[in-house]
Coordinates of C-alpha atoms and ligand atoms in Angstrom, one line a residue:
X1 CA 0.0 0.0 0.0
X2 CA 1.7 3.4 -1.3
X3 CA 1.1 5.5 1.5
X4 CA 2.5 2.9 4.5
X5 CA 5.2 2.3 2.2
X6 CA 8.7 3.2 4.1
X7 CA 11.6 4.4 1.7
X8 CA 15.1 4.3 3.0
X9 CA 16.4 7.7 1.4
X10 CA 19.2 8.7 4.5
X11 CA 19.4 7.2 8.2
X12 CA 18.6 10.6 9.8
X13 CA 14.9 10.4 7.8
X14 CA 14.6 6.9 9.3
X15 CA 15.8 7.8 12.9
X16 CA 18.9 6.0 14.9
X17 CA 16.3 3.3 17.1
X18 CA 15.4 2.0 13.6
X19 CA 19.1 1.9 12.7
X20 CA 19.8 -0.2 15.6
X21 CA 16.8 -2.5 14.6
X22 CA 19.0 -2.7 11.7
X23 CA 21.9 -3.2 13.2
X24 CA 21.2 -6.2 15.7
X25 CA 19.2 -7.7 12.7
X26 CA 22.6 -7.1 10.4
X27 CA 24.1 -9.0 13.4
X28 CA 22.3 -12.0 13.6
X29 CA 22.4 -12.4 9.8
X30 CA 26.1 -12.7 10.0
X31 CA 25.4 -15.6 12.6
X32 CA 22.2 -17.4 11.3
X33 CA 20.4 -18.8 8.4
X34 CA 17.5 -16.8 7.9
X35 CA 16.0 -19.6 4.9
X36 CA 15.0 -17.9 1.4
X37 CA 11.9 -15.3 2.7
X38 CA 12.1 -13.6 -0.1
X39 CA 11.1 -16.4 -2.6
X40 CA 8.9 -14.8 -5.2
X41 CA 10.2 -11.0 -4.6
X42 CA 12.4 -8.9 -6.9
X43 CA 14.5 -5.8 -6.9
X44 CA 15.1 -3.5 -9.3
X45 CA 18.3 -1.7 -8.7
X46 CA 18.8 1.6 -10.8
X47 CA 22.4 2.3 -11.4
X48 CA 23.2 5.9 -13.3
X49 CA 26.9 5.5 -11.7
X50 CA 29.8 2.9 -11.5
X51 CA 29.9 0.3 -8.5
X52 CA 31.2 -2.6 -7.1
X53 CA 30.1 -2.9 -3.8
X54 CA 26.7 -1.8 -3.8
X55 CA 25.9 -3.7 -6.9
X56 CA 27.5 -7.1 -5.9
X57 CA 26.3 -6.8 -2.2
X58 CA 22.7 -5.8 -3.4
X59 CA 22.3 -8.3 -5.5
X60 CA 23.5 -11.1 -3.5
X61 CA 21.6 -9.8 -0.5
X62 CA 18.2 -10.6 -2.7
X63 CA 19.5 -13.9 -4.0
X64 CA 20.6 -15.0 -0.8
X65 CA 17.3 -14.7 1.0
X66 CA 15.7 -16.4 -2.2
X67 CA 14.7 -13.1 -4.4
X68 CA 16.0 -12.0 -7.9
X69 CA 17.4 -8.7 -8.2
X70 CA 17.4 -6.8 -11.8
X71 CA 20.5 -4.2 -12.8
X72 CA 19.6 -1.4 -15.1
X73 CA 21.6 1.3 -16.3
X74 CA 19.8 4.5 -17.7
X75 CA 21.7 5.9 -20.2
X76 CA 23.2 2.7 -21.4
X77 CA 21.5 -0.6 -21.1
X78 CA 18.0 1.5 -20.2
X79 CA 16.4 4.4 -21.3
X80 CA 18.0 7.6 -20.1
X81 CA 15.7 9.3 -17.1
X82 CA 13.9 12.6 -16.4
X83 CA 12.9 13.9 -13.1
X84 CA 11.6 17.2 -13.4
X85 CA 7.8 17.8 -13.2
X86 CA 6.0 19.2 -16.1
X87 CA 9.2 19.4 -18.7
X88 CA 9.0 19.4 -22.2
X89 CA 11.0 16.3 -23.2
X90 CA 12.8 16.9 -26.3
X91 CA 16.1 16.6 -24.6
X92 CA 18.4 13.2 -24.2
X93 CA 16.1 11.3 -21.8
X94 CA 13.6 9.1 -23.6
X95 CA 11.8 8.4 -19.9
X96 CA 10.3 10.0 -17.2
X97 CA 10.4 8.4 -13.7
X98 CA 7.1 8.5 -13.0
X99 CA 6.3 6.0 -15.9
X100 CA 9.8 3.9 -15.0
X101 CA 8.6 3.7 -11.0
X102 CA 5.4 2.8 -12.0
X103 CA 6.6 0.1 -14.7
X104 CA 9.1 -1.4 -12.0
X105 CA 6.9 -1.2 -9.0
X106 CA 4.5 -3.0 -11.3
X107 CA 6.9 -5.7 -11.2
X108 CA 9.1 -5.8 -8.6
X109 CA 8.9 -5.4 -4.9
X110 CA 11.6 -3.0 -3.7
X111 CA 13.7 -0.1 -6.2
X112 CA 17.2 0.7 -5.5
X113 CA 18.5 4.1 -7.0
X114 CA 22.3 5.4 -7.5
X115 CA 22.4 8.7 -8.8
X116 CA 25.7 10.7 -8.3
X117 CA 25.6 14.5 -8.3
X118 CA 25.9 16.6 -10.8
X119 CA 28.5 19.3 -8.8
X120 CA 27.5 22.2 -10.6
X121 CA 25.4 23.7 -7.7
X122 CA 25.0 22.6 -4.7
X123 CA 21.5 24.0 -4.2
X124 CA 20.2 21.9 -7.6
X125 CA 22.8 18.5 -6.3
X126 CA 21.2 19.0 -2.8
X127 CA 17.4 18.3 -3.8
X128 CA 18.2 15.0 -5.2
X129 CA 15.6 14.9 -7.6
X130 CA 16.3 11.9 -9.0
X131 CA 15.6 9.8 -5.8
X132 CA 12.9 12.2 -4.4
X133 CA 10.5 11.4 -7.3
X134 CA 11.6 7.4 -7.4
X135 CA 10.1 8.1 -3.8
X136 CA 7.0 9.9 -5.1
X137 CA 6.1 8.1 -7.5
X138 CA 6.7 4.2 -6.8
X139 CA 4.5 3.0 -4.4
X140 CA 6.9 0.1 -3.4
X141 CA 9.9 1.2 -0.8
X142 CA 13.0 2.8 -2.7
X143 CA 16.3 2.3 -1.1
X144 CA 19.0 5.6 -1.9
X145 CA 21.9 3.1 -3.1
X146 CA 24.0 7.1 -3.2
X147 CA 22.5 10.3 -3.9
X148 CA 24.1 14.2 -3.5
X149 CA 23.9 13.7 0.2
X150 CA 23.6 10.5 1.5
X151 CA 24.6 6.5 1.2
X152 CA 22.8 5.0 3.9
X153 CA 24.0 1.4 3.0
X154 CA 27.5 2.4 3.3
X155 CA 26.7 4.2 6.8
X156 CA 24.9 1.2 8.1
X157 CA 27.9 -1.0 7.3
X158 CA 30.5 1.5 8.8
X159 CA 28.8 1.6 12.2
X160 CA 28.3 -2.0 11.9
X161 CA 32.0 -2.1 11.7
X162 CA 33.0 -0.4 14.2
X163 CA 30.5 -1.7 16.6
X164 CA 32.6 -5.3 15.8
X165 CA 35.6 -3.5 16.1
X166 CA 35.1 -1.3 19.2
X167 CA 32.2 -3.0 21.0
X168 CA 30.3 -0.2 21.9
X169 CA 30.7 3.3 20.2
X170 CA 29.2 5.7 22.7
X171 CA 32.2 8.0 23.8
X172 CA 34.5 6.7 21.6
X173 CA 36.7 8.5 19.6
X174 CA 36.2 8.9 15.3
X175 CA 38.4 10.4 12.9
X176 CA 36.9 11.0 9.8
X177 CA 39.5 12.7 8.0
X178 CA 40.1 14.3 5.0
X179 CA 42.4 12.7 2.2
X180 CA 44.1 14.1 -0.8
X181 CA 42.5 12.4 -4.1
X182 CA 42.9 14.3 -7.3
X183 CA 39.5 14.6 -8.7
X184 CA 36.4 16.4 -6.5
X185 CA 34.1 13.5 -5.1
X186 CA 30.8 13.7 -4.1
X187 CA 30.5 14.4 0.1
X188 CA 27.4 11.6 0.6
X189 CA 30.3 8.9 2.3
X190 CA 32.0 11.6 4.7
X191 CA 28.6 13.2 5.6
X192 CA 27.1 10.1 5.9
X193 CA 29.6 8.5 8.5
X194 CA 29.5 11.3 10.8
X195 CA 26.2 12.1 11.1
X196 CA 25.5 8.4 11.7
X197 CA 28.8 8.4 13.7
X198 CA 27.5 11.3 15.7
X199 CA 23.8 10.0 16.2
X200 CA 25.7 6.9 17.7
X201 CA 27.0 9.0 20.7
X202 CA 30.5 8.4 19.1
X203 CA 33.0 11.6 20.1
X204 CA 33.6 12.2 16.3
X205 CA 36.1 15.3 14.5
X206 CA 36.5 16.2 11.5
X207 CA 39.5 16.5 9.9
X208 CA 39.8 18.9 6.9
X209 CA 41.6 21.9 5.0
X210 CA 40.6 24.9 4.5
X211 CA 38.5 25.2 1.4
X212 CA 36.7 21.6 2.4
X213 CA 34.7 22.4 4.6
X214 CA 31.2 20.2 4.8
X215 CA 27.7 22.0 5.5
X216 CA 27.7 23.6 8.4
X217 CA 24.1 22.2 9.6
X218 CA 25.7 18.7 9.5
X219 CA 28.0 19.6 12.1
X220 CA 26.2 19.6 15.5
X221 CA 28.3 18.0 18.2
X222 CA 31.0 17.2 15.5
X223 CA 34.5 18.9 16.8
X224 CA 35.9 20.1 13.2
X225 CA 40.5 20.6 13.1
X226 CA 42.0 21.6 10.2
X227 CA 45.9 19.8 11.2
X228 CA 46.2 16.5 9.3
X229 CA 48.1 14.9 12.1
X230 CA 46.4 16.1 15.2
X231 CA 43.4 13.9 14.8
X232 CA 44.8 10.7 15.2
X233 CA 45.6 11.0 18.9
X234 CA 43.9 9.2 20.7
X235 CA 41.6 8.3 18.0
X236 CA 40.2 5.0 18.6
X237 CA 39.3 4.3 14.8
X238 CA 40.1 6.2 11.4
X239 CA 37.3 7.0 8.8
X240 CA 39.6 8.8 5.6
X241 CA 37.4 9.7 2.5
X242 CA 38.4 12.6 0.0
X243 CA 35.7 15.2 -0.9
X244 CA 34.6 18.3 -3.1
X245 CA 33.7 21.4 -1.1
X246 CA 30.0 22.3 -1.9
X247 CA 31.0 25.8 -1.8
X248 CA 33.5 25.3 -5.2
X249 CA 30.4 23.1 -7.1
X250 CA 30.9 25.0 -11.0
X251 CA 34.2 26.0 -9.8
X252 CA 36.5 23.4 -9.1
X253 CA 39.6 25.2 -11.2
X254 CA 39.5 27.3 -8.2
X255 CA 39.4 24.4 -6.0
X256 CA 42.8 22.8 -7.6
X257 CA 45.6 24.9 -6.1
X258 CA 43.7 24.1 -2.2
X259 CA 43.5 20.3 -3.4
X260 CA 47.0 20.1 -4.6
X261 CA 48.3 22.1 -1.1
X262 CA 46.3 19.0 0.6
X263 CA 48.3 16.4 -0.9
X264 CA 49.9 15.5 2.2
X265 CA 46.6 14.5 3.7
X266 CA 47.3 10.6 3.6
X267 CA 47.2 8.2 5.8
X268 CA 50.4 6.7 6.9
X269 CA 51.8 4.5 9.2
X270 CA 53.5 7.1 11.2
X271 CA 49.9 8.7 11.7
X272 CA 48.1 5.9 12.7
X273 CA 50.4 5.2 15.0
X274 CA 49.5 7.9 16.9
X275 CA 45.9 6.5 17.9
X276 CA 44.6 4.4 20.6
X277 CA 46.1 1.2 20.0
X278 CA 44.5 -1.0 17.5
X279 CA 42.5 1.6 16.1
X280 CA 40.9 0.4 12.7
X281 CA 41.6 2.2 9.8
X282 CA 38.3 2.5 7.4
X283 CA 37.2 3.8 4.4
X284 CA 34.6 2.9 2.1
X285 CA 36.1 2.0 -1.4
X286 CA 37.2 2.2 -3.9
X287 CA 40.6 3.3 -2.8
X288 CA 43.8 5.1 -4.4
X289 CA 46.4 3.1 -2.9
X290 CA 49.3 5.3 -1.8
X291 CA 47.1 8.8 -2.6
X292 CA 44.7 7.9 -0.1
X293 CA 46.3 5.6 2.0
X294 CA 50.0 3.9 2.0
X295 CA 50.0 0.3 1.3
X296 CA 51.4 -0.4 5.0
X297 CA 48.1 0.9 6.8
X298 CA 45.9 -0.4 3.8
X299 CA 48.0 -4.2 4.0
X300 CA 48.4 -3.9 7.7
X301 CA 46.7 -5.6 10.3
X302 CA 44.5 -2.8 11.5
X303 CA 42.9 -2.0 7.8
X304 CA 39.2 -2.8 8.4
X305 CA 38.4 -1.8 4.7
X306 CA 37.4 -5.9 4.0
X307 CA 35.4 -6.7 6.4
X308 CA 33.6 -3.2 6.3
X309 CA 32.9 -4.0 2.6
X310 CA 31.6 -7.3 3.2
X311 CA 29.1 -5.9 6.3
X312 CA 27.4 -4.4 3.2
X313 CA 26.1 -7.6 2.1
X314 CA 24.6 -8.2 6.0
X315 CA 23.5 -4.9 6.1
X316 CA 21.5 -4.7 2.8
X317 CA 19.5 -7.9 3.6
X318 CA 18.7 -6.3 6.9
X319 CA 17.5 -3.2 4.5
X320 CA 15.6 -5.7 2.6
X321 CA 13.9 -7.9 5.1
X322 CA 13.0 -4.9 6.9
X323 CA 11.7 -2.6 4.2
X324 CA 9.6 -5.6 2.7
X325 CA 8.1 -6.2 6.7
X326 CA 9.8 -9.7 6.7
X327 CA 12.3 -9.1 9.8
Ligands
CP1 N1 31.4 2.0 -1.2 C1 30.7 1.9 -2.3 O1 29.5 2.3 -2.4 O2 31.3 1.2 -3.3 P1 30.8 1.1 -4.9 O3 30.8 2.5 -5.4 O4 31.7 0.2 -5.5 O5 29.4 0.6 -4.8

Protein backbone atom coordinates (compact mmCIF):
# COMPACT_ATOMS: atom_id res chain seq x y z
CA UNK A 1 0.00 0.00 0.00
CA UNK A 2 1.68 3.42 -1.28
CA UNK A 3 1.14 5.46 1.47
CA UNK A 4 2.49 2.94 4.47
CA UNK A 5 5.23 2.28 2.23
CA UNK A 6 8.75 3.18 4.12
CA UNK A 7 11.59 4.44 1.65
CA UNK A 8 15.14 4.29 3.04
CA UNK A 9 16.41 7.69 1.38
CA UNK A 10 19.22 8.75 4.46
CA UNK A 11 19.44 7.19 8.16
CA UNK A 12 18.57 10.61 9.79
CA UNK A 13 14.94 10.42 7.76
CA UNK A 14 14.59 6.91 9.29
CA UNK A 15 15.84 7.75 12.91
CA UNK A 16 18.91 5.96 14.92
CA UNK A 17 16.29 3.34 17.07
CA UNK A 18 15.40 2.03 13.58
CA UNK A 19 19.08 1.93 12.65
CA UNK A 20 19.82 -0.24 15.62
CA UNK A 21 16.83 -2.49 14.62
CA UNK A 22 18.98 -2.72 11.67
CA UNK A 23 21.86 -3.18 13.19
CA UNK A 24 21.23 -6.25 15.70
CA UNK A 25 19.20 -7.73 12.69
CA UNK A 26 22.60 -7.13 10.44
CA UNK A 27 24.06 -9.01 13.35
CA UNK A 28 22.32 -12.04 13.56
CA UNK A 29 22.36 -12.37 9.76
CA UNK A 30 26.08 -12.73 9.97
CA UNK A 31 25.42 -15.56 12.63
CA UNK A 32 22.20 -17.39 11.33
CA UNK A 33 20.40 -18.76 8.44
CA UNK A 34 17.47 -16.80 7.87
CA UNK A 35 15.96 -19.61 4.93
CA UNK A 36 15.05 -17.92 1.45
CA UNK A 37 11.87 -15.27 2.73
CA UNK A 38 12.11 -13.58 -0.12
CA UNK A 39 11.15 -16.39 -2.65
CA UNK A 40 8.92 -14.78 -5.16
CA UNK A 41 10.24 -11.05 -4.61
CA UNK A 42 12.43 -8.88 -6.94
CA UNK A 43 14.51 -5.82 -6.89
CA UNK A 44 15.10 -3.47 -9.27
CA UNK A 45 18.33 -1.67 -8.73
CA UNK A 46 18.78 1.56 -10.84
CA UNK A 47 22.40 2.25 -11.38
CA UNK A 48 23.19 5.87 -13.35
CA UNK A 49 26.89 5.50 -11.73
CA UNK A 50 29.75 2.90 -11.46
CA UNK A 51 29.87 0.28 -8.46
CA UNK A 52 31.18 -2.58 -7.06
CA UNK A 53 30.07 -2.91 -3.77
CA UNK A 54 26.68 -1.77 -3.80
CA UNK A 55 25.91 -3.67 -6.90
CA UNK A 56 27.51 -7.05 -5.89
CA UNK A 57 26.28 -6.82 -2.22
CA UNK A 58 22.66 -5.85 -3.37
CA UNK A 59 22.29 -8.28 -5.46
CA UNK A 60 23.54 -11.11 -3.50
CA UNK A 61 21.62 -9.82 -0.49
CA UNK A 62 18.25 -10.60 -2.71
CA UNK A 63 19.47 -13.89 -4.01
CA UNK A 64 20.63 -14.99 -0.78
CA UNK A 65 17.28 -14.71 1.02
CA UNK A 66 15.70 -16.39 -2.25
CA UNK A 67 14.66 -13.14 -4.43
CA UNK A 68 16.03 -11.99 -7.92
CA UNK A 69 17.41 -8.69 -8.18
CA UNK A 70 17.35 -6.77 -11.84
CA UNK A 71 20.46 -4.20 -12.79
CA UNK A 72 19.58 -1.37 -15.15
CA UNK A 73 21.63 1.31 -16.26
CA UNK A 74 19.79 4.54 -17.71
CA UNK A 75 21.71 5.90 -20.22
CA UNK A 76 23.24 2.66 -21.38
CA UNK A 77 21.45 -0.58 -21.14
CA UNK A 78 17.97 1.47 -20.15
CA UNK A 79 16.41 4.38 -21.29
CA UNK A 80 18.01 7.61 -20.07
CA UNK A 81 15.69 9.29 -17.10
CA UNK A 82 13.90 12.63 -16.39
CA UNK A 83 12.87 13.89 -13.05
CA UNK A 84 11.65 17.24 -13.44
CA UNK A 85 7.82 17.80 -13.24
CA UNK A 86 6.04 19.24 -16.12
CA UNK A 87 9.21 19.36 -18.66
CA UNK A 88 9.03 19.35 -22.21
CA UNK A 89 10.99 16.34 -23.24
CA UNK A 90 12.79 16.93 -26.25
CA UNK A 91 16.09 16.57 -24.63
CA UNK A 92 18.38 13.21 -24.19
CA UNK A 93 16.08 11.34 -21.78
CA UNK A 94 13.59 9.06 -23.65
CA UNK A 95 11.79 8.36 -19.90
CA UNK A 96 10.35 10.05 -17.22
CA UNK A 97 10.37 8.44 -13.71
CA UNK A 98 7.12 8.47 -13.04
CA UNK A 99 6.35 6.02 -15.92
CA UNK A 100 9.83 3.92 -14.97
CA UNK A 101 8.58 3.71 -10.97
CA UNK A 102 5.39 2.76 -12.00
CA UNK A 103 6.55 0.14 -14.68
CA UNK A 104 9.11 -1.39 -11.99
CA UNK A 105 6.92 -1.21 -9.03
CA UNK A 106 4.49 -2.97 -11.30
CA UNK A 107 6.86 -5.69 -11.24
CA UNK A 108 9.13 -5.80 -8.56
CA UNK A 109 8.89 -5.43 -4.91
CA UNK A 110 11.64 -3.01 -3.69
CA UNK A 111 13.72 -0.13 -6.21
CA UNK A 112 17.18 0.70 -5.51
CA UNK A 113 18.52 4.05 -6.97
CA UNK A 114 22.32 5.39 -7.53
CA UNK A 115 22.44 8.69 -8.81
CA UNK A 116 25.70 10.74 -8.31
CA UNK A 117 25.61 14.54 -8.26
CA UNK A 118 25.87 16.56 -10.84
CA UNK A 119 28.47 19.27 -8.78
CA UNK A 120 27.47 22.21 -10.60
CA UNK A 121 25.41 23.67 -7.74
CA UNK A 122 24.95 22.59 -4.73
CA UNK A 123 21.50 24.05 -4.20
CA UNK A 124 20.23 21.87 -7.61
CA UNK A 125 22.77 18.49 -6.30
CA UNK A 126 21.23 18.98 -2.83
CA UNK A 127 17.44 18.33 -3.82
CA UNK A 128 18.19 15.00 -5.25
CA UNK A 129 15.61 14.87 -7.57
CA UNK A 130 16.33 11.86 -8.98
CA UNK A 131 15.63 9.76 -5.82
CA UNK A 132 12.85 12.24 -4.42
CA UNK A 133 10.47 11.36 -7.33
CA UNK A 134 11.55 7.40 -7.40
CA UNK A 135 10.11 8.07 -3.76
CA UNK A 136 7.05 9.94 -5.14
CA UNK A 137 6.07 8.07 -7.50
CA UNK A 138 6.71 4.24 -6.79
CA UNK A 139 4.48 2.96 -4.37
CA UNK A 140 6.89 0.13 -3.39
CA UNK A 141 9.89 1.16 -0.83
CA UNK A 142 12.96 2.75 -2.69
CA UNK A 143 16.33 2.31 -1.09
CA UNK A 144 19.02 5.59 -1.88
CA UNK A 145 21.90 3.07 -3.06
CA UNK A 146 23.96 7.08 -3.25
CA UNK A 147 22.52 10.28 -3.93
CA UNK A 148 24.07 14.22 -3.47
CA UNK A 149 23.92 13.66 0.24
CA UNK A 150 23.59 10.51 1.50
CA UNK A 151 24.57 6.48 1.23
CA UNK A 152 22.79 4.99 3.93
CA UNK A 153 24.02 1.43 2.96
CA UNK A 154 27.55 2.40 3.31
CA UNK A 155 26.66 4.22 6.80
CA UNK A 156 24.90 1.24 8.11
CA UNK A 157 27.94 -0.98 7.26
CA UNK A 158 30.49 1.50 8.82
CA UNK A 159 28.77 1.56 12.22
CA UNK A 160 28.28 -1.96 11.92
CA UNK A 161 32.00 -2.08 11.70
CA UNK A 162 33.01 -0.42 14.21
CA UNK A 163 30.48 -1.70 16.59
CA UNK A 164 32.65 -5.27 15.80
CA UNK A 165 35.65 -3.49 16.13
CA UNK A 166 35.10 -1.25 19.22
CA UNK A 167 32.18 -2.96 20.96
CA UNK A 168 30.26 -0.15 21.86
CA UNK A 169 30.66 3.31 20.18
CA UNK A 170 29.17 5.70 22.68
CA UNK A 171 32.18 8.04 23.78
CA UNK A 172 34.49 6.70 21.61
CA UNK A 173 36.73 8.50 19.55
CA UNK A 174 36.16 8.90 15.30
CA UNK A 175 38.43 10.41 12.91
CA UNK A 176 36.89 11.03 9.78
CA UNK A 177 39.53 12.73 8.01
CA UNK A 178 40.13 14.25 4.96
CA UNK A 179 42.42 12.72 2.18
CA UNK A 180 44.13 14.06 -0.78
CA UNK A 181 42.47 12.40 -4.15
CA UNK A 182 42.91 14.31 -7.33
CA UNK A 183 39.50 14.63 -8.73
CA UNK A 184 36.44 16.39 -6.46
CA UNK A 185 34.05 13.51 -5.14
CA UNK A 186 30.83 13.71 -4.08
CA UNK A 187 30.49 14.40 0.05
CA UNK A 188 27.38 11.57 0.62
CA UNK A 189 30.35 8.93 2.26
CA UNK A 190 32.01 11.59 4.72
CA UNK A 191 28.59 13.24 5.60
CA UNK A 192 27.12 10.12 5.94
CA UNK A 193 29.63 8.46 8.48
CA UNK A 194 29.52 11.34 10.80
CA UNK A 195 26.21 12.13 11.11
CA UNK A 196 25.54 8.45 11.74
CA UNK A 197 28.83 8.42 13.74
CA UNK A 198 27.46 11.29 15.70
CA UNK A 199 23.82 10.04 16.23
CA UNK A 200 25.67 6.88 17.65
CA UNK A 201 26.97 8.97 20.68
CA UNK A 202 30.47 8.41 19.14
CA UNK A 203 32.99 11.57 20.07
CA UNK A 204 33.55 12.23 16.33
CA UNK A 205 36.11 15.26 14.51
CA UNK A 206 36.46 16.16 11.48
CA UNK A 207 39.53 16.53 9.89
CA UNK A 208 39.84 18.90 6.88
CA UNK A 209 41.61 21.86 4.97
CA UNK A 210 40.62 24.89 4.48
CA UNK A 211 38.47 25.21 1.45
CA UNK A 212 36.73 21.60 2.38
CA UNK A 213 34.66 22.44 4.55
CA UNK A 214 31.21 20.24 4.76
CA UNK A 215 27.72 21.97 5.48
CA UNK A 216 27.70 23.56 8.35
CA UNK A 217 24.13 22.25 9.56
CA UNK A 218 25.72 18.74 9.50
CA UNK A 219 28.02 19.58 12.13
CA UNK A 220 26.19 19.59 15.50
CA UNK A 221 28.27 17.96 18.23
CA UNK A 222 31.01 17.21 15.54
CA UNK A 223 34.46 18.95 16.78
CA UNK A 224 35.94 20.14 13.19
CA UNK A 225 40.47 20.56 13.11
CA UNK A 226 42.02 21.60 10.20
CA UNK A 227 45.89 19.82 11.19
CA UNK A 228 46.22 16.53 9.35
CA UNK A 229 48.06 14.91 12.12
CA UNK A 230 46.39 16.15 15.23
CA UNK A 231 43.43 13.87 14.80
CA UNK A 232 44.84 10.69 15.21
CA UNK A 233 45.65 11.04 18.93
CA UNK A 234 43.85 9.25 20.70
CA UNK A 235 41.59 8.31 18.00
CA UNK A 236 40.15 4.98 18.56
CA UNK A 237 39.29 4.32 14.77
CA UNK A 238 40.09 6.17 11.42
CA UNK A 239 37.27 7.02 8.79
CA UNK A 240 39.64 8.81 5.55
CA UNK A 241 37.42 9.66 2.54
CA UNK A 242 38.37 12.60 0.02
CA UNK A 243 35.69 15.23 -0.95
CA UNK A 244 34.60 18.31 -3.15
CA UNK A 245 33.69 21.42 -1.06
CA UNK A 246 30.00 22.30 -1.88
CA UNK A 247 31.05 25.84 -1.78
CA UNK A 248 33.46 25.25 -5.24
CA UNK A 249 30.45 23.13 -7.09
CA UNK A 250 30.88 24.96 -10.97
CA UNK A 251 34.25 26.00 -9.75
CA UNK A 252 36.45 23.37 -9.07
CA UNK A 253 39.64 25.20 -11.20
CA UNK A 254 39.49 27.35 -8.19
CA UNK A 255 39.37 24.43 -5.96
CA UNK A 256 42.77 22.76 -7.56
CA UNK A 257 45.58 24.89 -6.13
CA UNK A 258 43.65 24.12 -2.21
CA UNK A 259 43.53 20.29 -3.39
CA UNK A 260 47.02 20.13 -4.57
CA UNK A 261 48.25 22.07 -1.10
CA UNK A 262 46.34 19.04 0.58
CA UNK A 263 48.29 16.39 -0.94
CA UNK A 264 49.87 15.45 2.24
CA UNK A 265 46.63 14.47 3.72
CA UNK A 266 47.26 10.64 3.60
CA UNK A 267 47.24 8.24 5.81
CA UNK A 268 50.37 6.72 6.91
CA UNK A 269 51.78 4.51 9.21
CA UNK A 270 53.55 7.14 11.25
CA UNK A 271 49.86 8.74 11.72
CA UNK A 272 48.10 5.88 12.66
CA UNK A 273 50.43 5.18 15.04
CA UNK A 274 49.48 7.94 16.94
CA UNK A 275 45.93 6.50 17.92
CA UNK A 276 44.61 4.45 20.64
CA UNK A 277 46.08 1.23 20.03
CA UNK A 278 44.53 -1.03 17.46
CA UNK A 279 42.49 1.59 16.05
CA UNK A 280 40.89 0.41 12.75
CA UNK A 281 41.64 2.20 9.78
CA UNK A 282 38.30 2.48 7.41
CA UNK A 283 37.22 3.79 4.39
CA UNK A 284 34.59 2.88 2.09
CA UNK A 285 36.08 2.05 -1.43
CA UNK A 286 37.17 2.18 -3.89
CA UNK A 287 40.59 3.27 -2.78
CA UNK A 288 43.80 5.11 -4.44
CA UNK A 289 46.37 3.10 -2.94
CA UNK A 290 49.31 5.29 -1.82
CA UNK A 291 47.09 8.82 -2.61
CA UNK A 292 44.69 7.87 -0.14
CA UNK A 293 46.29 5.58 1.95
CA UNK A 294 49.98 3.90 1.98
CA UNK A 295 49.99 0.32 1.32
CA UNK A 296 51.37 -0.45 5.04
CA UNK A 297 48.07 0.93 6.81
CA UNK A 298 45.86 -0.43 3.83
CA UNK A 299 47.95 -4.22 3.96
CA UNK A 300 48.39 -3.89 7.73
CA UNK A 301 46.70 -5.57 10.26
CA UNK A 302 44.55 -2.78 11.54
CA UNK A 303 42.91 -2.05 7.81
CA UNK A 304 39.22 -2.84 8.41
CA UNK A 305 38.39 -1.79 4.71
CA UNK A 306 37.35 -5.92 3.98
CA UNK A 307 35.38 -6.71 6.40
CA UNK A 308 33.60 -3.16 6.29
CA UNK A 309 32.87 -3.95 2.63
CA UNK A 310 31.64 -7.26 3.16
CA UNK A 311 29.15 -5.91 6.26
CA UNK A 312 27.43 -4.44 3.18
CA UNK A 313 26.07 -7.56 2.15
CA UNK A 314 24.59 -8.17 5.97
CA UNK A 315 23.49 -4.92 6.10
CA UNK A 316 21.54 -4.72 2.80
CA UNK A 317 19.51 -7.85 3.56
CA UNK A 318 18.73 -6.28 6.86
CA UNK A 319 17.51 -3.16 4.47
CA UNK A 320 15.60 -5.70 2.60
CA UNK A 321 13.89 -7.93 5.09
CA UNK A 322 12.95 -4.85 6.86
CA UNK A 323 11.69 -2.56 4.22
CA UNK A 324 9.58 -5.61 2.72
CA UNK A 325 8.10 -6.19 6.66
CA UNK A 326 9.80 -9.74 6.72
CA UNK A 327 12.35 -9.07 9.81
N1 LIG B 1 31.43 2.04 -1.23
C1 LIG B 1 30.68 1.88 -2.34
O1 LIG B 1 29.52 2.32 -2.42
O2 LIG B 1 31.29 1.20 -3.34
P1 LIG B 1 30.76 1.10 -4.85
O3 LIG B 1 30.78 2.52 -5.40
O4 LIG B 1 31.71 0.19 -5.54
O5 LIG B 1 29.35 0.59 -4.82
Amino acid sequence: VADLKTDLISLEEIGMNRVRVLLDLAARLKTRDFGRPLTGKSAALVFLNPSLRTRTSFEVAMARLGGHAVVLSPGSDAWKLEAEEGVVMDGGAAEHVKEAAGVLASMCDLIGVRAFPEMQSFAEDRQEKIHRAFARHSPVPVVNMESALSHPLQALADLLTLREKLGTLAGRKLLVTFAYHPKPLPIAVPRSALLAAAAAGMDVTLARPAGFELPEEDLEGVTVIDDPEEGYSGAHAVYAKSWASPAFYGRFEEEAPLREAARDWRVTVERMQRTAPDAPFLHCLPVRRNVVVDDAVLDGPRSAVIPQAENRLWTTMAVVLDLLGMA
